[in-house]
Amino acid sequence: MRVLFATSEIHPLMKTGGLADVSASLPHALFELGVDIRLVMPAYADTLARLKSWQVVSELNLGICGMARLLRSKMPDSPVPLYLIEHPDFSTRSGNPYNDTTGHAWPDNAERFSLFSRACEMLALDQAMLDWQPDIVHGNDWQTGILLSLLRENPLAPPSLITIHNLAYQGVFSRATFNQLDLPQSLWRPDALEHWGEMNCLKAGLNAARKIATVSPSYAREIQTPTFGQGLDGMLRQRHTDVVGMINGIDMEAWNPQKDAYLAAPFSTDTLDDKALNKLALQTEMQLENDADALLIGMVGRMAEQKGLDVVLAAADRLMQLPIQLAILGGGDPVLEAGFQTLMLRYPGRISVRLGYNEGLAHRIEAGSDAFLMPSRFEPCGLNQLYSLRYGTPPIVHGVGGLNDTVIDTYEATLNNGTANGFVMRNLDVPAILWGVNRALEFFRQPEVWRTLQSHGMTQDFGWASGAQSYLELYQELAAKPGETVPALTPPPSPTRSRARSKA
Ligand code: ADP
Ligand code: GLC
């Protein structure tokens, strides 16, 4: 089984969120199952700086986009082969792959991911001097939508699968932008790139892919409803037999509290007392009071509307009446960043905020916090709650998407049957957050019960073993019917216009 896995970020070469983690860990797990899987991503300036070496395989003529070079390299900590598309639009710009430093989308994102798609198309069609053609092309999110759309037009192309990591980011551009891309005019149709007069890359990918995977069973159901469908629920309902929800795995080695080199004191279920050393070290590092009795609540993630941080800001003054501390790491929306900075000044020693990306601190917050807060409005899967479970840090979550599928609320029955591992809020508002935190406090004050809760999470297996097997079965199903095409869809009956952005 030969698979080309196309993605816009892979940890540790480029990362803005969980897509990067999954693009590293899932292909690795598939490789171990014997799949000839190869990764392809853009050669961003920062990515080239992080790679030790590479070879130039070929020069790719991308028409109006000019020439790109195909580079071959290897992932730093994995045997999976890696290809990079080197073009000045990627390789001369450092920082976030989608946004400038003020958080605005790069003005040429359509051109950049269109050229990435054209280059990947050449790999998929064995036109890149590799002497290798995949049986399956696996795309991820809107950045690969044009690729899958181009492949669908070609009867010789391999079948494709797309994984939706986040339906909120769709890669929406104007008709005028489409005209400048020099793509086949035939792609301007409702079951390809056109969507209510605009160009929509994710929609194009969803229309073109033979199977649509997403990263949790709950999210697979939610996105077929107007509430979570971001304007694409109608088409997803029409494709419902092709939509599959599979929970993400994590890299159990990179996130292993027993071997984690970022921690002050690595620990396991047998040495859970050592977790207190990590709490103390975190309080010191983040200039929080060295208070062993306060419930230290961690938060790590993109500061975006998705994550429900505005509700935490609204709840903050009432939360601070409780014996808790907050350790927050993240960045993104300038309004949220400013809100948390103000809060830190109002509650010195009790709320600490670090803005920016910091891999080591993310691990130390997972390990040193007592509980982890994820009040997401929607959450396709969520990896941070899985990391926190593994680090004995029960999550307090809003029960949506992957949070609903991985966090089991704590009450007598779930404690007795050994499944309780955190706290699930059924609503997302200030009272719900206060309720969730108060319940965590109530159990935190019962050390034996708390320890039971911690060990439930720490002994769960969040690895990729079964998830990778499910992806392999999907690949096999598609490869068994290579000529099958996606049926043309009728426009959905009463469409809701998408509010989608073009991705943070
Ligand atoms: P999303 O993909 O929506 O951002 P996930 O929970 O799936 O959410 O994954 C987020 C990933 O990004 C995790 O690995 C998390 O640790 C990491 N991360 C997010 N923000 C930061 C940050 N500021 N510093 C370090 N790691 C971060
Ligand atoms: C997205 C989602 C997140 C998911 C990640 C990896 O960014 O927001 O929930 O865990 O992708 O699939």
XYZ file of C-alpha atoms and ligand atoms in Angstrom:
543
model
C 0.000 0.000 0.000
C 1.576 3.265 -1.152
C 0.175 6.470 0.346
C 1.030 10.107 -0.261
C 0.138 12.067 2.897
C -0.144 15.766 2.054
C -0.261 18.285 4.885
C 0.602 21.903 5.626
C 2.296 21.252 8.982
C 4.233 18.447 10.650
C 5.718 18.541 14.149
C 8.572 19.453 14.759
C 9.117 21.036 11.329
C 6.155 23.430 11.454
C 3.336 23.533 13.970
C 0.419 25.798 14.743
C -1.771 23.146 16.377
C -2.827 19.523 16.557
C -2.670 18.967 12.779
C 1.114 19.005 13.091
C 1.092 16.393 15.854
C -1.229 14.098 13.910
C 0.749 14.560 10.667
C 3.798 13.257 12.514
C 2.302 10.488 14.632
C -0.313 8.916 12.312
C 2.031 8.364 9.332
C 4.620 6.921 11.709
C 2.069 4.419 13.026
C 0.998 3.519 9.469
C 4.628 3.068 8.451
C 4.976 0.586 11.302
C 1.971 -1.304 9.947
C 3.941 -1.785 6.727
C 2.405 1.038 4.668
C 4.766 2.739 2.195
C 3.615 6.163 3.362
C 5.412 9.338 2.328
C 4.840 12.820 3.650
C 4.745 15.973 1.570
C 4.656 19.506 2.973
C 5.775 22.999 1.912
C 9.432 23.888 2.537
C 8.846 26.897 4.783
C 11.912 28.929 5.742
C 11.673 27.728 9.371
C 11.269 24.126 8.246
C 14.440 24.220 6.158
C 16.253 25.774 9.105
C 15.143 22.863 11.328
C 16.136 20.092 8.904
C 19.746 19.016 8.880
C 19.946 17.925 5.280
C 17.993 17.181 2.119
C 18.541 16.281 -1.511
C 17.031 17.912 -4.555
C 15.028 15.254 -6.412
C 13.633 17.232 -9.327
C 12.478 20.568 -10.679
C 8.712 20.925 -11.026
C 7.225 23.205 -13.654
C 4.122 24.693 -12.029
C 3.030 26.821 -14.982
C 1.959 30.295 -13.920
C 3.459 29.671 -10.431
C 6.928 29.169 -11.893
C 9.371 26.460 -10.921
C 9.511 24.608 -7.605
C 12.092 22.141 -6.382
C 11.124 18.791 -4.934
C 13.346 18.012 -1.939
C 13.694 14.671 -0.197
C 14.550 14.432 3.482
C 13.741 12.455 6.608
C 11.710 13.292 9.668
C 13.996 14.030 12.636
C 12.588 11.264 14.880
C 10.839 8.937 12.511
C 11.665 6.690 9.590
C 8.890 8.128 7.388
C 10.218 9.613 4.107
C 9.548 13.300 3.693
C 9.177 15.405 0.548
C 9.184 19.173 0.578
C 7.962 21.580 -2.063
C 10.487 24.383 -2.214
C 9.253 27.606 -3.801
C 10.174 31.201 -2.873
C 6.590 31.841 -1.691
C 7.281 29.376 1.135
C 11.023 29.310 1.581
C 11.670 33.039 1.856
C 9.124 33.722 4.598
C 9.501 32.753 8.229
C 6.915 32.558 11.001
C 3.358 31.274 10.975
C 2.473 29.487 7.713
C -0.958 31.084 7.371
C -0.804 34.482 9.075
C 1.490 37.461 9.395
C 2.638 38.675 12.817
C -0.520 40.761 13.258
C -2.686 37.658 12.843
C -3.948 38.536 9.352
C -3.905 35.861 6.658
C -0.991 36.196 4.229
C -2.438 37.923 1.160
C -1.143 35.213 -1.185
C -2.414 32.130 0.685
C -4.545 31.057 -2.290
C -1.526 31.170 -4.608
C 0.710 29.392 -2.092
C -1.590 26.465 -1.417
C -2.582 26.275 -5.046
C 1.046 25.861 -6.040
C 1.538 23.339 -3.231
C -1.470 21.440 -4.599
C -0.144 21.471 -8.170
C 3.204 20.160 -7.004
C 1.542 17.400 -4.942
C -0.571 16.529 -7.984
C 2.651 15.863 -9.913
C 3.813 13.503 -7.145
C 0.432 11.772 -7.132
C 0.621 11.220 -10.904
C 4.246 10.039 -10.834
C 5.398 13.096 -12.785
C 8.071 14.179 -10.323
C 10.932 11.805 -11.234
C 10.308 9.622 -8.188
C 9.389 6.480 -10.063
C 6.736 6.016 -7.400
C 3.005 6.429 -7.633
C 0.764 6.264 -4.590
C -2.294 4.016 -4.478
C -4.004 6.594 -2.265
C -3.628 10.335 -1.722
C -4.479 11.373 1.828
C -5.155 15.117 2.126
C -5.673 17.138 5.282
C -7.781 20.265 5.745
C -8.388 23.088 3.259
C -4.749 23.477 2.265
C -5.040 20.244 0.256
C -8.520 20.903 -1.184
C -7.282 22.095 -4.575
C -5.022 19.026 -4.827
C -7.927 16.621 -4.339
C -10.079 18.614 -6.736
C -7.409 18.472 -9.443
C -7.037 14.724 -8.934
C -10.758 14.125 -9.262
C -10.639 15.593 -12.793
C -8.046 13.047 -13.879
C -9.206 9.449 -14.527
C -5.624 8.193 -14.067
C -5.276 9.687 -10.593
C -5.337 7.520 -7.479
C -8.382 7.705 -5.191
C -8.224 10.187 -2.362
C -9.266 10.569 1.232
C -9.442 13.786 3.219
C -9.246 14.213 6.964
C -11.086 17.221 8.368
C -9.169 18.453 11.379
C -11.191 21.622 11.630
C -14.232 22.582 9.560
C -14.015 26.209 10.704
C -11.093 26.952 8.412
C -12.124 26.518 4.795
C -9.708 28.549 2.674
C -12.276 30.956 1.241
C -11.143 33.347 -1.517
C -12.778 35.548 -4.137
C -13.720 34.702 -7.717
C -11.080 37.205 -8.864
C -8.440 35.258 -6.917
C -9.589 32.031 -8.535
C -9.154 33.642 -11.953
C -5.570 34.528 -11.136
C -4.651 30.961 -10.160
C -4.844 29.583 -13.692
C -6.670 26.483 -12.513
C -8.950 24.655 -14.964
C -12.073 26.817 -15.423
C -14.094 23.600 -15.075
C -13.299 23.661 -11.343
C -15.563 26.694 -10.982
C -18.686 24.660 -10.278
C -20.664 23.962 -7.115
C -19.373 20.432 -6.655
C -15.766 21.615 -7.010
C -14.348 24.988 -5.866
C -17.331 27.320 -6.282
C -19.405 27.970 -3.169
C -22.048 30.698 -3.275
C -19.963 32.848 -5.588
C -16.697 32.373 -3.726
C -13.876 29.889 -3.941
C -13.895 27.389 -1.051
C -10.920 25.035 -0.884
C -12.199 22.768 1.891
C -15.521 22.268 0.176
C -13.661 21.338 -3.003
C -11.626 18.749 -1.098
C -14.719 17.292 0.552
C -16.472 17.040 -2.796
C -13.510 15.392 -4.455
C -12.431 12.893 -1.792
C -13.904 9.424 -1.962
C -13.932 9.186 1.853
C -14.178 11.980 4.386
C -12.576 11.178 7.702
C -12.722 13.389 10.722
C -11.017 13.179 14.036
C -13.738 11.956 16.415
C -17.084 10.155 16.113
C -18.944 12.982 17.889
C -17.514 15.624 15.530
C -18.461 13.421 12.550
C -22.081 13.641 13.729
C -21.937 17.297 14.773
C -20.655 18.596 11.430
C -23.742 17.217 9.750
C -25.881 19.674 11.752
C -26.365 23.404 11.083
C -24.963 24.272 14.524
C -21.522 22.818 13.836
C -21.562 22.442 10.043
C -20.069 25.874 9.232
C -22.287 26.094 6.145
C -21.130 22.714 4.790
C -23.510 20.517 6.789
C -25.871 20.117 3.822
C -23.201 18.606 1.594
C -21.847 16.502 4.461
C -25.317 15.092 5.057
C -25.512 14.139 1.383
C -22.172 12.355 1.749
C -23.079 10.839 5.130
C -22.266 7.285 4.082
C -18.714 8.403 3.244
C -18.127 10.356 6.485
C -16.149 8.468 9.135
C -15.203 9.687 12.620
C -12.044 8.214 14.127
C -10.489 9.494 17.296
C -6.916 10.789 16.968
C -4.091 9.003 18.696
C -1.103 10.657 20.319
C 2.620 10.001 20.303
C 2.843 8.004 23.540
C 6.639 8.403 23.625
C 6.833 12.178 23.108
C 4.114 12.566 25.736
C 5.304 10.142 28.394
C 5.463 11.583 31.941
C 7.977 8.895 32.907
C 10.547 9.887 30.290
C 9.735 13.526 29.585
C 12.997 15.487 29.484
C 11.118 18.802 29.758
C 9.952 17.974 33.309
C 11.550 18.843 36.644
C 10.653 15.370 37.960
C 9.420 12.648 35.584
C 6.772 10.444 37.232
C 4.396 7.527 36.713
C 1.370 6.056 38.497
C 3.814 4.405 40.921
C 5.540 7.689 41.715
C 2.566 10.018 41.556
C 3.832 11.925 44.617
C 6.571 13.333 42.361
C 3.912 15.214 40.442
C 3.939 17.677 43.346
C 7.558 18.555 42.475
C 6.427 19.494 38.986
C 3.649 21.637 40.448
C 6.119 23.508 42.625
C 8.545 23.934 39.720
C 5.754 25.245 37.494
C 4.575 27.696 40.142
C 8.134 28.973 40.450
C 8.682 29.147 36.664
C 5.414 31.016 36.116
C 5.733 33.224 39.210
C 2.693 31.783 40.898
C 2.531 31.521 44.715
C 4.121 28.295 45.925
C 0.834 27.035 47.297
C 0.504 23.236 47.343
C -3.170 23.380 48.394
C -4.480 25.594 45.597
C -6.001 23.710 42.671
C -3.611 24.690 39.886
C -5.520 24.695 36.589
C -3.555 24.648 33.318
C -4.589 25.808 29.846
C -2.537 25.500 26.651
C -3.664 26.332 23.145
C -4.465 28.686 20.344
C -6.319 31.761 21.575
C -9.187 31.532 19.119
C -12.978 31.784 19.324
C -13.117 27.980 19.099
C -11.465 27.520 22.476
C -14.076 29.360 24.600
C -11.498 31.550 26.324
C -13.828 34.562 26.296
C -16.037 32.642 28.734
C -13.045 32.027 31.014
C -12.332 35.777 30.943
C -15.964 36.461 31.840
C -15.808 33.944 34.696
C -12.391 34.994 35.992
C -13.403 37.274 38.863
C -15.764 34.654 40.247
C -13.224 31.892 39.703
C -10.697 33.872 41.706
C -12.972 33.654 44.746
C -12.130 29.936 44.788
C -8.825 28.492 46.077
C -7.414 28.031 42.581
C -4.585 29.266 40.360
C -4.463 29.504 36.555
C -1.383 28.771 34.413
C -2.058 29.739 30.794
C 0.076 29.336 27.656
C -1.133 30.383 24.234
C -1.388 33.018 21.607
C -3.465 34.234 18.708
C -6.386 36.636 18.922
C -4.971 39.983 20.158
C -8.180 40.771 22.094
C -7.970 37.516 24.055
C -4.223 37.966 24.569
C -4.812 41.451 26.006
C -7.679 40.173 28.189
C -5.498 37.528 29.792
C -2.609 39.933 30.282
C -4.895 42.339 32.118
C -6.141 39.482 34.263
C -2.598 38.486 35.175
C -1.932 42.036 36.394
C -5.140 41.976 38.438
C -4.299 38.667 40.127
C -0.499 38.492 40.451
C 0.705 35.203 41.871
C -2.648 33.534 41.119
C -2.992 33.881 37.367
C 0.025 33.581 35.118
C -0.066 33.942 31.340
C 2.702 33.257 28.824
C 2.073 34.359 25.276
C 3.739 32.644 22.334
C 4.685 29.118 21.418
C 6.725 27.123 23.962
C 6.901 23.342 23.565
C 8.698 22.718 26.883
C 6.328 24.872 28.907
C 3.348 23.106 27.297
C 4.707 19.809 28.703
C 5.413 21.362 32.112
C 1.887 22.803 32.349
C 0.408 19.392 31.521
C 2.581 17.784 34.207
C 2.582 20.464 36.917
C -1.106 21.417 36.879
C -3.660 19.605 39.031
C -6.436 19.959 36.460
C -6.659 21.132 32.833
C -9.403 23.399 31.475
C -10.738 23.080 27.891
C -14.037 24.936 27.528
C -14.043 24.674 23.720
C -17.133 25.845 21.794
C -16.394 22.993 19.411
C -13.445 20.618 19.365
C -12.925 18.232 16.443
C -10.722 15.989 18.600
C -8.451 17.924 20.930
C -5.078 16.553 21.901
C -4.402 18.568 25.032
C -7.021 16.713 27.072
C -5.347 13.448 26.025
C -1.949 14.779 27.096
C -3.419 15.951 30.400
C -5.033 12.562 31.044
C -1.679 10.911 30.433
C -0.014 13.308 32.884
C -2.440 12.679 35.764
C -4.116 16.066 35.261
C -7.880 15.487 35.032
C -9.458 17.654 32.331
C -12.483 19.900 32.867
C -14.093 20.135 29.419
C -17.154 21.229 27.495
C -18.627 17.952 26.213
C -18.376 18.505 22.472
C -16.561 16.651 19.679
C -13.516 14.701 20.751
C -13.806 16.053 24.291
C -17.157 14.278 24.556
C -15.587 11.060 23.251
C -12.522 11.000 25.510
C -13.464 12.578 28.844
C -15.766 10.613 31.135
C -17.459 12.652 33.832
C -16.825 11.767 37.464
C -19.698 10.483 39.584
C -20.318 7.449 41.693
C -21.059 4.996 38.892
C -18.101 6.025 36.714
C -15.766 6.028 39.703
C -16.914 2.529 40.610
C -16.626 1.104 37.106
C -13.183 2.649 36.601
C -14.045 4.942 33.714
C -14.201 8.390 35.380
C -11.269 10.508 34.217
C -12.399 14.166 34.322
C -15.272 16.615 34.404
C -17.707 17.314 31.587
C -19.716 20.548 31.369
C -22.866 20.179 29.287
C -23.149 23.932 28.601
C -20.645 26.643 27.896
C -21.274 29.740 29.975
C -20.021 31.302 33.217
C -22.199 29.151 35.535
C -21.050 25.998 33.692
C -17.376 26.882 34.154
C -17.931 27.632 37.845
C -19.803 24.345 38.175
C -16.995 22.395 36.464
C -14.231 23.969 38.523
C -16.191 23.577 41.769
C -16.708 19.894 41.072
C -13.000 19.441 40.371
C -12.274 21.207 43.680
C -14.703 18.958 45.531
C -12.891 15.837 44.325
C -9.436 17.415 44.677
C -10.172 17.722 48.402
C -10.585 13.934 48.587
C -7.007 12.814 47.846
C -7.812 9.126 47.483
C -10.614 9.667 45.021
C -8.471 12.193 43.128
C -5.689 9.656 42.859
C -8.124 7.078 41.474
C -9.211 9.603 38.871
C -5.625 10.384 37.956
C -4.665 6.765 37.541
C -7.706 6.032 35.370
C -6.470 8.597 32.831
C -2.800 7.664 33.167
C -3.400 4.016 32.397
C -5.565 4.541 29.305
C -4.049 3.803 25.931
C -4.250 6.846 23.671
C -1.775 5.514 21.087
C -2.439 5.120 17.390
C -2.622 1.297 17.266
C -6.317 0.945 16.522
C -6.727 4.327 14.767
C -3.935 3.588 12.297
C -5.485 0.176 11.595
C -8.803 1.892 10.817
C -7.093 4.289 8.381
C -5.354 1.330 6.731
C -8.714 -0.374 6.270
C -10.086 2.790 4.651
C -7.110 2.888 2.286
C -7.670 -0.778 1.411
C -11.342 -0.179 0.747
C -10.529 2.701 -1.629
C -7.664 0.910 -3.353
C -9.920 -2.069 -4.039
C -12.111 0.149 -6.273
C -9.652 2.503 -7.953
C -11.956 3.629 -10.799
C -14.931 4.581 -8.625
C -15.834 8.254 -8.737
C -17.638 10.521 -6.330
C -21.242 11.013 -7.465
C -22.187 14.580 -8.443
C -24.090 16.205 -5.616
C -27.199 18.311 -5.809
C -26.986 21.664 -4.015
C -28.282 21.293 -0.441
C -31.881 22.449 0.055
C -31.625 25.497 2.317
C -27.995 26.424 2.701
C -26.625 28.397 5.579
C -23.840 30.718 4.422
C -20.478 29.750 5.809
C -18.750 32.053 8.281
C -15.530 30.246 7.647
C -12.187 31.975 7.874
C -9.115 31.077 5.910
C -7.240 29.710 8.934
C -5.231 30.920 11.794
P -5.800 22.656 17.950
O -5.239 21.776 16.909
O -7.211 23.055 17.736
O -4.935 23.844 18.200
P -5.242 20.431 19.779
O -5.596 20.237 21.214
O -5.610 19.349 18.872
O -5.854 21.834 19.335
O -3.665 20.572 19.605
C -2.937 21.665 20.023
C -1.482 21.292 20.002
O -0.714 22.479 19.919
C -1.018 20.591 21.239
O 0.100 19.770 20.930
C -0.598 21.752 22.125
O 0.290 21.376 23.127
C 0.050 22.639 21.106
N 0.074 24.068 21.439
C -0.930 24.965 21.230
N -0.534 26.192 21.611
C 0.724 26.062 22.066
C 1.694 26.978 22.598
N 1.400 28.263 22.751
N 2.900 26.505 22.941
C 3.175 25.179 22.804
N 2.319 24.277 22.323
C 1.120 24.708 21.952
C -7.604 20.692 14.768
C -8.665 20.654 15.844
C -8.322 19.775 17.000
C -7.688 18.472 16.556
C -6.504 18.746 15.651
C -5.830 17.485 15.138
O -6.784 21.768 14.792
O -9.029 21.951 16.285
O -9.482 19.510 17.773
O -7.258 17.723 17.680
O -6.906 19.480 14.542
O -6.704 16.660 14.428
